[in-house]
PDB file of C-alpha atoms in Angstrom:
ATOM      1  CA  MET A   1      -0.038  -0.015  -0.014  1.00 60.00           C
ATOM      2  CA  ASN A   2       1.512   3.343  -1.014  1.00 74.00           C
ATOM      3  CA  TYR A   3       0.868   6.710   0.595  1.00 72.00           C
ATOM      4  CA  ILE A   4       0.738  10.248  -0.922  1.00 76.00           C
ATOM      5  CA  SER A   5       1.906  13.002   1.635  1.00 71.00           C
ATOM      6  CA  ILE A   6       0.214  16.228   0.875  1.00 68.00           C
ATOM      7  CA  ASN A   7       0.858  19.498   2.621  1.00 60.00           C
ATOM      8  CA  SER A   8      -2.409  21.159   3.209  1.00 54.00           C
ATOM      9  CA  SER A   9      -3.175  24.822   3.119  1.00 48.00           C
ATOM     10  CA  GLN A  10      -3.015  24.706   6.942  1.00 47.00           C
ATOM     11  CA  ASN A  11       0.563  23.497   6.738  1.00 53.00           C
ATOM     12  CA  VAL A  12      -0.161  20.061   7.969  1.00 54.00           C
ATOM     13  CA  ASP A  13       1.073  16.997   6.053  1.00 59.00           C
ATOM     14  CA  ILE A  14      -1.815  14.555   5.407  1.00 67.00           C
ATOM     15  CA  GLN A  15      -1.395  11.064   4.253  1.00 71.00           C
ATOM     16  CA  PHE A  16      -3.675   9.721   1.644  1.00 78.00           C
ATOM     17  CA  THR A  17      -3.696   6.012   0.318  1.00 84.00           C
ATOM     18  CA  SER A  18      -2.851   6.016  -3.365  1.00 89.00           C
ATOM     19  CA  ALA A  19      -5.427   4.414  -5.800  1.00 92.00           C
ATOM     20  CA  ASN A  20      -3.847   1.002  -6.920  1.00 92.00           C
ATOM     21  CA  LEU A  21      -3.608  -0.012 -10.471  1.00 94.00           C
ATOM     22  CA  PHE A  22      -6.548  -2.493 -10.272  1.00 94.00           C
ATOM     23  CA  GLN A  23      -8.864   0.126  -9.002  1.00 95.00           C
ATOM     24  CA  ARG A  24      -7.806   2.602 -11.688  1.00 96.00           C
ATOM     25  CA  ILE A  25      -8.086   0.060 -14.525  1.00 96.00           C
ATOM     26  CA  LEU A  26     -11.652  -1.065 -13.189  1.00 97.00           C
ATOM     27  CA  ALA A  27     -12.762   2.512 -13.059  1.00 97.00           C
ATOM     28  CA  PHE A  28     -11.451   2.986 -16.584  1.00 96.00           C
ATOM     29  CA  PHE A  29     -13.501   0.129 -17.716  1.00 97.00           C
ATOM     30  CA  ILE A  30     -16.675   1.173 -16.028  1.00 97.00           C
ATOM     31  CA  ASP A  31     -16.344   4.660 -17.714  1.00 97.00           C
ATOM     32  CA  ASN A  32     -15.821   3.130 -21.163  1.00 97.00           C
ATOM     33  CA  VAL A  33     -18.957   1.031 -20.738  1.00 97.00           C
ATOM     34  CA  ILE A  34     -20.895   3.994 -19.835  1.00 97.00           C
ATOM     35  CA  ILE A  35     -19.529   5.912 -22.780  1.00 96.00           C
ATOM     36  CA  SER A  36     -20.085   2.846 -25.320  1.00 95.00           C
ATOM     37  CA  LEU A  37     -23.686   2.660 -24.052  1.00 95.00           C
ATOM     38  CA  TYR A  38     -24.304   6.424 -24.611  1.00 93.00           C
ATOM     39  CA  LEU A  39     -22.743   6.168 -28.182  1.00 91.00           C
ATOM     40  CA  TYR A  40     -24.603   3.140 -29.014  1.00 89.00           C
ATOM     41  CA  PHE A  41     -27.912   4.863 -28.028  1.00 88.00           C
ATOM     42  CA  ILE A  42     -26.966   8.072 -30.019  1.00 85.00           C
ATOM     43  CA  LEU A  43     -25.700   6.282 -33.042  1.00 79.00           C
ATOM     44  CA  HIS A  44     -28.508   3.624 -33.386  1.00 78.00           C
ATOM     45  CA  PHE A  45     -31.608   5.550 -32.102  1.00 75.00           C
ATOM     46  CA  GLY A  46     -30.498   9.131 -32.840  1.00 66.00           C
ATOM     47  CA  SER A  47     -30.479   8.986 -36.508  1.00 63.00           C
ATOM     48  CA  ASP A  48     -33.743   7.043 -36.787  1.00 66.00           C
ATOM     49  CA  PHE A  49     -35.436   9.522 -34.567  1.00 62.00           C
ATOM     50  CA  LEU A  50     -34.168  12.473 -36.555  1.00 60.00           C
ATOM     51  CA  GLU A  51     -35.465  10.844 -39.738  1.00 62.00           C
ATOM     52  CA  LYS A  52     -38.852  10.216 -38.352  1.00 60.00           C
ATOM     53  CA  ILE A  53     -39.462  13.763 -37.088  1.00 55.00           C
ATOM     54  CA  ASN A  54     -37.775  15.189 -40.414  1.00 58.00           C
ATOM     55  CA  VAL A  55     -35.624  17.867 -38.510  1.00 53.00           C
ATOM     56  CA  PHE A  56     -33.136  18.270 -41.323  1.00 51.00           C
ATOM     57  CA  SER A  57     -33.651  18.057 -45.047  1.00 52.00           C
ATOM     58  CA  ASN A  58     -30.097  16.571 -45.784  1.00 59.00           C
ATOM     59  CA  SER A  59     -27.733  14.161 -44.320  1.00 64.00           C
ATOM     60  CA  LYS A  60     -24.928  16.701 -43.814  1.00 70.00           C
ATOM     61  CA  ASN A  61     -26.904  18.543 -41.117  1.00 69.00           C
ATOM     62  CA  GLU A  62     -27.781  15.225 -39.655  1.00 69.00           C
ATOM     63  CA  ILE A  63     -24.218  14.204 -39.444  1.00 75.00           C
ATOM     64  CA  ILE A  64     -23.249  17.456 -37.815  1.00 80.00           C
ATOM     65  CA  LEU A  65     -25.942  17.138 -35.088  1.00 79.00           C
ATOM     66  CA  LEU A  66     -24.989  13.516 -34.290  1.00 79.00           C
ATOM     67  CA  PHE A  67     -21.460  14.687 -33.893  1.00 84.00           C
ATOM     68  CA  VAL A  68     -22.617  17.413 -31.470  1.00 87.00           C
ATOM     69  CA  LEU A  69     -24.478  14.657 -29.557  1.00 87.00           C
ATOM     70  CA  CYS A  70     -21.238  12.643 -29.331  1.00 90.00           C
ATOM     71  CA  LEU A  71     -19.244  15.379 -27.797  1.00 93.00           C
ATOM     72  CA  PRO A  72     -20.309  14.453 -24.140  1.00 94.00           C
ATOM     73  CA  ALA A  73     -18.764  11.056 -24.889  1.00 95.00           C
ATOM     74  CA  ILE A  74     -15.478  12.673 -26.081  1.00 94.00           C
ATOM     75  CA  PHE A  75     -15.263  15.009 -23.139  1.00 97.00           C
ATOM     76  CA  TYR A  76     -16.882  12.619 -20.601  1.00 97.00           C
ATOM     77  CA  THR A  77     -13.688  12.470 -18.222  1.00 97.00           C
ATOM     78  CA  LEU A  78     -13.183  16.259 -18.429  1.00 97.00           C
ATOM     79  CA  ILE A  79     -16.748  17.064 -17.802  1.00 96.00           C
ATOM     80  CA  PHE A  80     -17.308  14.617 -14.831  1.00 96.00           C
ATOM     81  CA  GLU A  81     -14.000  15.479 -12.988  1.00 95.00           C
ATOM     82  CA  SER A  82     -14.556  19.154 -13.371  1.00 94.00           C
ATOM     83  CA  PHE A  83     -18.064  19.116 -12.017  1.00 93.00           C
ATOM     84  CA  PHE A  84     -17.767  16.242  -9.536  1.00 92.00           C
ATOM     85  CA  SER A  85     -14.533  17.194  -7.644  1.00 87.00           C
ATOM     86  CA  GLY A  86     -12.209  14.862  -9.541  1.00 92.00           C
ATOM     87  CA  GLN A  87     -14.528  11.831  -9.993  1.00 94.00           C
ATOM     88  CA  THR A  88     -16.128  10.187 -12.995  1.00 97.00           C
ATOM     89  CA  LEU A  89     -18.840   7.581 -12.617  1.00 97.00           C
ATOM     90  CA  GLY A  90     -16.228   4.776 -12.685  1.00 97.00           C
ATOM     91  CA  LYS A  91     -14.076   6.520 -10.037  1.00 96.00           C
ATOM     92  CA  PHE A  92     -17.226   7.093  -7.918  1.00 95.00           C
ATOM     93  CA  VAL A  93     -18.052   3.291  -8.028  1.00 96.00           C
ATOM     94  CA  MET A  94     -14.403   2.379  -7.156  1.00 95.00           C
ATOM     95  CA  LYS A  95     -14.186   5.006  -4.460  1.00 92.00           C
ATOM     96  CA  ILE A  96     -11.206   6.936  -5.927  1.00 94.00           C
ATOM     97  CA  LYS A  97     -10.661  10.537  -6.871  1.00 92.00           C
ATOM     98  CA  VAL A  98      -8.253  13.121  -8.345  1.00 94.00           C
ATOM     99  CA  ILE A  99      -6.717  15.527  -5.905  1.00 90.00           C
ATOM    100  CA  LYS A 100      -3.794  18.270  -6.214  1.00 89.00           C
ATOM    101  CA  ILE A 101      -0.626  17.253  -4.634  1.00 86.00           C
ATOM    102  CA  ASP A 102      -0.170  20.838  -3.376  1.00 75.00           C
ATOM    103  CA  GLY A 103      -3.123  20.510  -0.974  1.00 64.00           C
ATOM    104  CA  PHE A 104      -5.408  22.845  -3.025  1.00 67.00           C
ATOM    105  CA  GLN A 105      -8.518  21.995  -4.929  1.00 74.00           C
ATOM    106  CA  ALA A 106      -7.837  21.060  -8.520  1.00 86.00           C
ATOM    107  CA  ASN A 107      -9.221  23.525 -11.047  1.00 91.00           C
ATOM    108  CA  PHE A 108     -10.502  23.219 -14.736  1.00 94.00           C
ATOM    109  CA  MET A 109      -7.096  23.737 -16.291  1.00 96.00           C
ATOM    110  CA  ASP A 110      -5.674  20.840 -14.080  1.00 95.00           C
ATOM    111  CA  TYR A 111      -8.455  18.465 -15.402  1.00 96.00           C
ATOM    112  CA  LEU A 112      -7.954  19.831 -19.055  1.00 97.00           C
ATOM    113  CA  ILE A 113      -4.186  18.914 -18.865  1.00 97.00           C
ATOM    114  CA  ARG A 114      -4.999  15.403 -17.415  1.00 96.00           C
ATOM    115  CA  TRP A 115      -7.565  14.913 -20.126  1.00 96.00           C
ATOM    116  CA  MET A 116      -5.222  16.264 -23.056  1.00 96.00           C
ATOM    117  CA  PHE A 117      -2.477  13.718 -21.952  1.00 96.00           C
ATOM    118  CA  ARG A 118      -4.974  10.795 -22.159  1.00 95.00           C
ATOM    119  CA  LEU A 119      -3.918  10.823 -25.931  1.00 93.00           C
ATOM    120  CA  ILE A 120      -0.463   9.782 -24.716  1.00 95.00           C
ATOM    121  CA  ASP A 121      -1.066   7.940 -21.503  1.00 94.00           C
ATOM    122  CA  ILE A 122      -3.997   5.713 -22.457  1.00 93.00           C
ATOM    123  CA  PHE A 123      -4.614   5.776 -26.215  1.00 90.00           C
ATOM    124  CA  ALA A 124      -0.954   5.384 -27.304  1.00 88.00           C
ATOM    125  CA  LEU A 125       0.301   1.903 -27.006  1.00 89.00           C
ATOM    126  CA  SER A 126      -3.060   0.795 -25.521  1.00 88.00           C
ATOM    127  CA  GLY A 127      -2.436   2.467 -22.149  1.00 92.00           C
ATOM    128  CA  MET A 128       1.033   0.810 -21.432  1.00 94.00           C
ATOM    129  CA  ILE A 129       2.503   4.377 -21.091  1.00 95.00           C
ATOM    130  CA  ALA A 130       0.142   5.094 -18.220  1.00 95.00           C
ATOM    131  CA  ILE A 131       0.619   1.807 -16.597  1.00 94.00           C
ATOM    132  CA  PHE A 132       4.392   2.097 -16.731  1.00 95.00           C
ATOM    133  CA  SER A 133       4.380   5.668 -15.395  1.00 95.00           C
ATOM    134  CA  ILE A 134       1.930   4.795 -12.342  1.00 93.00           C
ATOM    135  CA  LEU A 135       4.151   1.776 -11.423  1.00 92.00           C
ATOM    136  CA  VAL A 136       7.431   3.584 -11.566  1.00 93.00           C
ATOM    137  CA  SER A 137       6.456   7.089 -10.318  1.00 91.00           C
ATOM    138  CA  LYS A 138       6.873   8.035  -6.720  1.00 86.00           C
ATOM    139  CA  LYS A 139       3.265   9.103  -6.207  1.00 88.00           C
ATOM    140  CA  ASN A 140       1.830   6.584  -8.650  1.00 91.00           C
ATOM    141  CA  GLN A 141       0.998   9.193 -11.304  1.00 94.00           C
ATOM    142  CA  ARG A 142       0.509   8.810 -15.010  1.00 96.00           C
ATOM    143  CA  LEU A 143       2.133  11.376 -17.237  1.00 96.00           C
ATOM    144  CA  GLY A 144      -1.014  13.710 -17.317  1.00 96.00           C
ATOM    145  CA  GLU A 145      -0.978  13.750 -13.478  1.00 96.00           C
ATOM    146  CA  ILE A 146       2.695  14.707 -13.221  1.00 95.00           C
ATOM    147  CA  ALA A 147       1.992  17.565 -15.825  1.00 96.00           C
ATOM    148  CA  SER A 148      -0.973  18.779 -13.975  1.00 95.00           C
ATOM    149  CA  GLY A 149       0.169  18.367 -10.413  1.00 94.00           C
ATOM    150  CA  THR A 150      -2.383  15.834  -9.527  1.00 94.00           C
ATOM    151  CA  ALA A 151      -2.794  12.267  -8.155  1.00 93.00           C
ATOM    152  CA  THR A 152      -5.344   9.781  -7.704  1.00 94.00           C
ATOM    153  CA  ILE A 153      -6.159   8.566  -4.158  1.00 90.00           C
ATOM    154  CA  SER A 154      -8.411   6.036  -2.788  1.00 89.00           C
ATOM    155  CA  LEU A 155     -11.231   6.918  -0.529  1.00 83.00           C
ATOM    156  CA  LYS A 156     -11.864   3.338   0.663  1.00 77.00           C
ATOM    157  CA  GLN A 157     -11.644   2.685   4.435  1.00 58.00           C
ATOM    158  CA  ASN A 158     -10.848  -1.034   5.252  1.00 53.00           C
ATOM    159  CA  TYR A 159     -11.752  -0.255   8.961  1.00 50.00           C
ATOM    160  CA  ASN A 160     -14.459   1.130  11.126  1.00 51.00           C
ATOM    161  CA  LEU A 161     -14.339   4.677  12.160  1.00 49.00           C
ATOM    162  CA  LYS A 162     -14.426   3.676  15.828  1.00 52.00           C
ATOM    163  CA  ASP A 163     -11.396   1.308  15.330  1.00 54.00           C
ATOM    164  CA  THR A 164      -9.294   4.217  14.191  1.00 61.00           C
ATOM    165  CA  ILE A 165      -9.900   6.362  17.092  1.00 65.00           C
ATOM    166  CA  LEU A 166     -10.288   3.912  19.973  1.00 71.00           C
ATOM    167  CA  THR A 167      -7.232   3.843  22.429  1.00 75.00           C
ATOM    168  CA  ASP A 168      -6.640   1.591  25.405  1.00 73.00           C
ATOM    169  CA  LEU A 169      -6.428   3.599  28.516  1.00 81.00           C
ATOM    170  CA  GLU A 170      -5.065   2.769  31.910  1.00 81.00           C
ATOM    171  CA  GLN A 171      -7.730   2.264  34.518  1.00 79.00           C
ATOM    172  CA  ASP A 172      -6.637   5.190  36.553  1.00 84.00           C
ATOM    173  CA  TYR A 173      -5.885   7.375  33.624  1.00 88.00           C
ATOM    174  CA  LYS A 174      -6.406  11.047  34.339  1.00 89.00           C
ATOM    175  CA  PRO A 175      -6.970  13.395  31.301  1.00 91.00           C
ATOM    176  CA  VAL A 176      -4.964  16.634  30.900  1.00 92.00           C
ATOM    177  CA  PHE A 177      -6.556  18.571  28.027  1.00 93.00           C
ATOM    178  CA  THR A 178     -10.362  19.220  28.376  1.00 91.00           C
ATOM    179  CA  GLN A 179     -10.283  21.234  25.123  1.00 91.00           C
ATOM    180  CA  VAL A 180     -10.098  17.967  23.063  1.00 92.00           C
ATOM    181  CA  VAL A 181     -13.772  17.834  23.203  1.00 89.00           C
ATOM    182  CA  LEU A 182     -13.895  20.485  20.464  1.00 90.00           C
ATOM    183  CA  LEU A 183     -12.564  17.931  18.092  1.00 90.00           C
ATOM    184  CA  SER A 184     -14.891  15.627  16.118  1.00 86.00           C
ATOM    185  CA  ASP A 185     -14.582  11.707  15.485  1.00 83.00           C
ATOM    186  CA  ASN A 186     -13.298  12.537  11.960  1.00 78.00           C
ATOM    187  CA  ASP A 187     -10.759  15.035  13.285  1.00 85.00           C
ATOM    188  CA  MET A 188      -9.501  12.390  15.615  1.00 88.00           C
ATOM    189  CA  ARG A 189      -9.373   9.700  12.826  1.00 84.00           C
ATOM    190  CA  ILE A 190      -7.140  12.112  10.699  1.00 86.00           C
ATOM    191  CA  ILE A 191      -4.928  13.033  13.624  1.00 90.00           C
ATOM    192  CA  LYS A 192      -4.425   9.479  14.756  1.00 88.00           C
ATOM    193  CA  GLU A 193      -3.795   8.069  11.290  1.00 85.00           C
ATOM    194  CA  ASN A 194      -1.097  10.581  10.401  1.00 87.00           C
ATOM    195  CA  PHE A 195       0.471  10.408  13.772  1.00 90.00           C
ATOM    196  CA  LEU A 196       0.897   6.489  13.450  1.00 87.00           C
ATOM    197  CA  ILE A 197       1.972   6.953   9.826  1.00 87.00           C
ATOM    198  CA  ALA A 198       4.568   9.621  10.792  1.00 88.00           C
ATOM    199  CA  LYS A 199       5.828   7.515  13.759  1.00 87.00           C
ATOM    200  CA  LYS A 200       6.292   4.593  11.675  1.00 85.00           C
ATOM    201  CA  ASN A 201       7.988   6.489   8.767  1.00 86.00           C
ATOM    202  CA  LYS A 202       9.935   8.565  11.314  1.00 87.00           C
ATOM    203  CA  ASN A 203       8.782  11.713   9.929  1.00 89.00           C
ATOM    204  CA  ASN A 204       9.379  14.233  12.562  1.00 91.00           C
ATOM    205  CA  GLN A 205       8.253  17.249  10.411  1.00 91.00           C
ATOM    206  CA  THR A 206       4.789  15.941  10.255  1.00 90.00           C
ATOM    207  CA  LEU A 207       4.737  15.497  14.043  1.00 92.00           C
ATOM    208  CA  VAL A 208       5.838  19.011  14.430  1.00 93.00           C
ATOM    209  CA  ASN A 209       3.148  20.382  12.033  1.00 92.00           C
ATOM    210  CA  LEU A 210       0.487  18.315  13.582  1.00 93.00           C
ATOM    211  CA  SER A 211       1.405  19.330  17.012  1.00 93.00           C
ATOM    212  CA  GLU A 212       1.581  23.015  16.203  1.00 93.00           C
ATOM    213  CA  LYS A 213      -1.947  22.976  14.490  1.00 92.00           C
ATOM    214  CA  LEU A 214      -3.372  21.161  17.619  1.00 94.00           C
ATOM    215  CA  GLN A 215      -2.052  23.859  19.812  1.00 94.00           C
ATOM    216  CA  GLU A 216      -3.385  26.481  17.345  1.00 92.00           C
ATOM    217  CA  VAL A 217      -6.890  24.924  17.185  1.00 91.00           C
ATOM    218  CA  LEU A 218      -7.171  24.046  20.793  1.00 92.00           C
ATOM    219  CA  LYS A 219      -5.594  27.151  21.993  1.00 92.00           C
ATOM    220  CA  LEU A 220      -3.031  25.530  24.416  1.00 91.00           C
ATOM    221  CA  GLU A 221       0.629  24.900  24.681  1.00 92.00           C
ATOM    222  CA  ASN A 222       2.708  21.707  24.646  1.00 94.00           C
ATOM    223  CA  PRO A 223       3.976  21.025  28.135  1.00 93.00           C
ATOM    224  CA  TYR A 224       5.937  17.810  27.019  1.00 93.00           C
ATOM    225  CA  LYS A 225       9.509  17.459  25.776  1.00 91.00           C
ATOM    226  CA  THR A 226       8.436  15.989  22.385  1.00 94.00           C
ATOM    227  CA  HIS A 227       5.578  16.623  19.960  1.00 95.00           C
ATOM    228  CA  SER A 228       4.898  12.722  19.772  1.00 94.00           C
ATOM    229  CA  GLU A 229       4.081  12.692  23.691  1.00 95.00           C
ATOM    230  CA  PHE A 230       1.755  15.662  23.194  1.00 95.00           C
ATOM    231  CA  ILE A 231      -0.211  14.149  20.219  1.00 95.00           C
ATOM    232  CA  ALA A 232      -0.442  10.936  21.988  1.00 93.00           C
ATOM    233  CA  THR A 233      -1.961  12.587  25.167  1.00 94.00           C
ATOM    234  CA  ILE A 234      -4.496  14.425  22.941  1.00 94.00           C
ATOM    235  CA  ILE A 235      -5.547  11.170  21.481  1.00 93.00           C
ATOM    236  CA  LYS A 236      -5.808   9.504  24.860  1.00 91.00           C
ATOM    237  CA  ASP A 237      -7.633  12.475  26.256  1.00 91.00           C
ATOM    238  CA  TYR A 238     -10.252  12.430  23.491  1.00 90.00           C
ATOM    239  CA  ASN A 239     -10.789   8.701  24.158  1.00 87.00           C
ATOM    240  CA  TYR A 240     -11.333   9.386  27.724  1.00 88.00           C
ATOM    241  CA  TYR A 241     -13.934  12.085  27.311  1.00 87.00           C
ATOM    242  CA  THR A 242     -15.844  10.492  24.396  1.00 83.00           C
ATOM    243  CA  GLN A 243     -15.439   6.823  24.801  1.00 71.00           C
ATOM    244  CA  TYR A 244     -15.239   6.129  28.533  1.00 58.00           C
ATOM    245  CA  ASN A 245     -17.504   8.691  29.997  1.00 58.00           C
TER     246      ASN A 245
END
């Protein structure tokens, strides 16, 4: 399992799980089934319908209209990713999405660059360029993602929310910070996930950023020698007030 570290606009490193190759290929397959069904409907029923209602007097105009009706299929990925925050129908089903690796929301130009590079990534050499790029790049990016500064992440959680925030406490544990009640379960999930990943990877900068952000949000100071001890106490205190009382 690969992780993508993104520095958010609040200067906190957040770890996302990178979408794997299987998820991306299956999402691509789903999208192409949808596109194929749409084109089948347009090409097989659209022309018959136009002939019956006699909209146009010549076939040239009919071809032009059919081409216009096919445009949504051509721009399918660009349209859906732009209007649905980095997801096509296939990505939605597979629970993956496109994000910016600088922590900001991707914009239309980012999605346009991704879409344009599909000619190289996907349609040249039957997608082998995209597959190779995803496998060898540090953040599992195809060329279009590298050019646009985006990446595709997985939204799947193979665990229950409560499992990610629960922490065993000593029977006589005494909480230190009452301010932790201002946090939500989702806040604590993100805090604990990034805390554990940072400790595992010995990423001290993430611990510093996370600690400083908690001090800012909760309006308190770190009385401990290390940021790790401070964050661990925050997690324990949150569990004390929300799970054991």
